[in-house]
Coordinates of C-alpha atoms in Angstrom, one line a residue:
I1 CA 0.4 0.4 -0.1
S2 CA 2.8 2.4 0.6
K3 CA 4.4 1.8 -2.2
M4 CA 0.6 2.3 -4.1
R5 CA 0.2 5.5 -1.8
R6 CA 1.6 8.3 -4.7
F7 CA -0.5 6.9 -6.9
L8 CA -3.5 8.1 -4.4
N9 CA -5.2 10.8 -2.9
N10 CA -5.4 10.4 1.2
K11 CA -9.4 9.6 1.4
Q12 CA -7.9 6.8 -1.0
V13 CA -4.8 5.4 0.3
V14 CA -6.7 5.6 3.8
C15 CA -9.9 3.8 1.9
L16 CA -7.6 1.7 1.6
V17 CA -6.5 0.1 4.6
Q18 CA -9.6 0.0 5.8
S19 CA -11.0 -2.2 3.5
L20 CA -7.2 -4.7 3.2
V21 CA -6.3 -4.4 6.5
I22 CA -8.7 -2.8 9.4
S23 CA -11.5 -5.5 7.8
S24 CA -9.1 -8.3 8.9
L25 CA -8.6 -6.9 12.3
D26 CA -11.9 -6.9 12.2
Y27 CA -13.0 -10.7 11.6
C28 CA -14.7 -12.5 13.5
N29 CA -12.5 -9.9 16.8
S30 CA -15.6 -11.3 18.8
L31 CA -13.3 -13.9 19.5
Y32 CA -10.1 -12.1 20.4
F33 CA -11.6 -11.3 24.0
G34 CA -9.5 -12.1 26.8
I35 CA -6.7 -13.0 24.7
S36 CA -3.3 -12.0 26.3
S37 CA -2.0 -8.4 27.1
A38 CA 0.9 -9.9 24.7
Q39 CA -1.5 -11.0 21.7
L40 CA -3.5 -7.8 22.1
K41 CA -0.4 -5.4 21.8
Q42 CA 0.7 -7.5 18.6
L43 CA -2.9 -7.2 17.2
Q44 CA -2.7 -3.1 18.4
V45 CA 0.9 -2.9 16.5
I46 CA -0.9 -4.4 13.0
Q47 CA -3.5 -1.6 13.5
N48 CA -1.0 1.5 14.8
K49 CA 1.8 0.5 11.2
A50 CA -2.1 1.0 9.3
C51 CA -3.3 4.2 11.0
R52 CA 0.8 5.4 9.8
T53 CA 0.8 3.3 6.4
A54 CA -3.1 5.6 5.2
L55 CA -1.3 8.8 6.4
G56 CA 2.2 8.4 5.1
L57 CA 3.2 9.0 8.9
S58 CA 7.2 7.6 9.2
R59 CA 7.5 4.5 11.9
K60 CA 8.7 6.6 14.7
E61 CA 5.6 8.4 14.7
P62 CA 3.2 7.7 17.7
A63 CA 0.2 6.6 16.5
D64 CA -2.5 7.5 19.8
K65 CA -2.8 10.9 18.4
H66 CA -3.3 9.8 14.4
L67 CA -5.9 6.6 15.5
I68 CA -8.2 10.1 16.9
K69 CA -8.0 11.8 13.5
L70 CA -8.7 8.8 12.1
H71 CA -11.7 8.0 14.3
W72 CA -10.4 4.5 15.2
L73 CA -11.0 3.1 17.7
K74 CA -8.3 0.8 19.5
V75 CA -8.3 -2.6 18.9
H76 CA -9.3 -3.7 22.3
D77 CA -12.0 -1.5 22.0
R78 CA -13.1 -2.7 19.0
I79 CA -13.5 -6.4 20.4
V80 CA -15.7 -4.9 22.9
F81 CA -17.6 -2.8 20.5
K82 CA -18.6 -6.1 18.1
I83 CA -19.5 -8.4 21.4
L84 CA -21.5 -5.8 22.4
L85 CA -23.2 -4.9 19.3
L86 CA -24.1 -8.4 19.2
L87 CA -26.0 -8.4 22.5
H88 CA -27.6 -5.4 21.4
K89 CA -28.5 -7.1 18.2
S90 CA -29.7 -10.2 20.7
L91 CA -31.7 -8.2 23.5
N92 CA -33.5 -6.1 20.2
G93 CA -34.6 -9.4 17.9
T94 CA -32.4 -8.1 15.0
A95 CA -29.9 -11.3 15.9
P96 CA -30.8 -15.2 15.6
D97 CA -32.8 -16.8 18.2
Y98 CA -30.2 -18.7 19.3
L99 CA -28.6 -15.4 21.0
S100 CA -31.6 -13.9 21.6
E101 CA -32.0 -17.0 24.2
L102 CA -29.2 -16.6 25.8
F103 CA -30.0 -13.5 27.8
K104 CA -32.3 -13.1 30.9
Y105 CA -32.7 -9.5 32.8
N106 CA -32.6 -9.0 36.1
N107 CA -35.6 -9.5 37.8
C108 CA -34.9 -6.2 39.7
S109 CA -37.5 -3.6 38.2
R110 CA -35.4 -0.2 38.8
S111 CA -31.8 -1.9 36.3
L112 CA -32.0 -3.1 33.4
S113 CA -28.6 -4.7 34.2
L114 CA -28.3 -8.7 32.3
Q115 CA -28.2 -12.2 34.4
C116 CA -24.5 -12.9 34.6
Y117 CA -23.3 -16.0 34.0
K118 CA -20.1 -17.8 36.4
S119 CA -17.9 -19.9 34.6
V120 CA -15.1 -22.3 36.5
T121 CA -12.8 -22.1 33.2
S122 CA -11.0 -19.2 32.0
A123 CA -12.2 -20.0 28.4
G124 CA -16.0 -19.9 30.0
E125 CA -15.0 -16.0 31.1
R126 CA -14.5 -15.1 27.1
A127 CA -17.5 -16.8 26.2
F128 CA -20.1 -14.7 24.7
V129 CA -23.1 -15.6 27.7
S130 CA -20.4 -14.9 30.3
S131 CA -18.8 -11.5 28.9
G132 CA -21.4 -10.0 27.2
P133 CA -23.7 -9.5 30.0
K134 CA -20.6 -7.6 32.0
L135 CA -19.6 -5.1 29.7
W136 CA -23.6 -5.0 29.4
N137 CA -24.1 -3.7 32.6
D138 CA -21.3 -1.9 33.0
L139 CA -22.3 0.6 30.4
P140 CA -24.4 4.0 31.3
P141 CA -28.3 3.9 31.3
E142 CA -29.0 5.6 27.8
I143 CA -26.4 3.8 26.1
T144 CA -28.7 0.6 27.5
Q145 CA -31.8 1.5 27.0
C146 CA -31.7 2.4 23.5
S147 CA -33.3 0.9 20.7
D148 CA -31.9 2.1 16.9
I149 CA -29.2 0.1 16.0
N150 CA -27.7 3.4 14.8
I151 CA -28.0 5.0 17.3
F152 CA -26.7 2.8 19.6
K153 CA -23.4 2.5 17.2
C154 CA -22.9 6.4 17.7
L155 CA -23.3 6.4 21.6
L156 CA -21.1 3.3 21.8
K157 CA -18.5 4.5 19.8
T158 CA -18.2 7.6 21.2
H159 CA -18.2 6.4 25.4
L160 CA -16.0 3.8 24.2
F161 CA -13.7 6.6 22.2
K162 CA -13.8 8.7 25.3
K163 CA -12.8 6.1 27.2
T164 CA -9.8 4.9 25.8
Y165 CA -8.2 8.7 24.8
G166 CA -9.9 11.0 28.3
L167 CA -11.7 13.1 25.6
V168 CA -14.2 15.3 28.0
T169 CA -17.3 17.3 26.1

């Protein structure tokens, strides 16, 4: 991609990087939930290199501020985003029934928290049925109570973006 850069404008390069590199990082990325920090760091290095390539930066340039400029979530947050989006679809009836049947709300009428399942193994803790409700229950109510998928995605990405980069409005 970096060799083709001179034939493309910046917008085309960013689009190419997103379609070739970022889409590969995002493919089935919910399976990466709970991987070791070393493995997560390797994936983050790939995203950082993609960011530098997309913007034509040197290898030594820190990628964090440029990820913000591209409005890209870090790898861990992309994983969390994917899990929470799938959970939102499950709770709102747009996911297959076998997923929707996995989740139940707690009986407490004051909160819309989900029942969390305990597992005795680390693999069980990483499972969607276990990790999804924990992540969901950590979200602010204005996000969890949103039923429109597009508004939910926008609110969730903004929430994760602010949390990761320490941005305040």
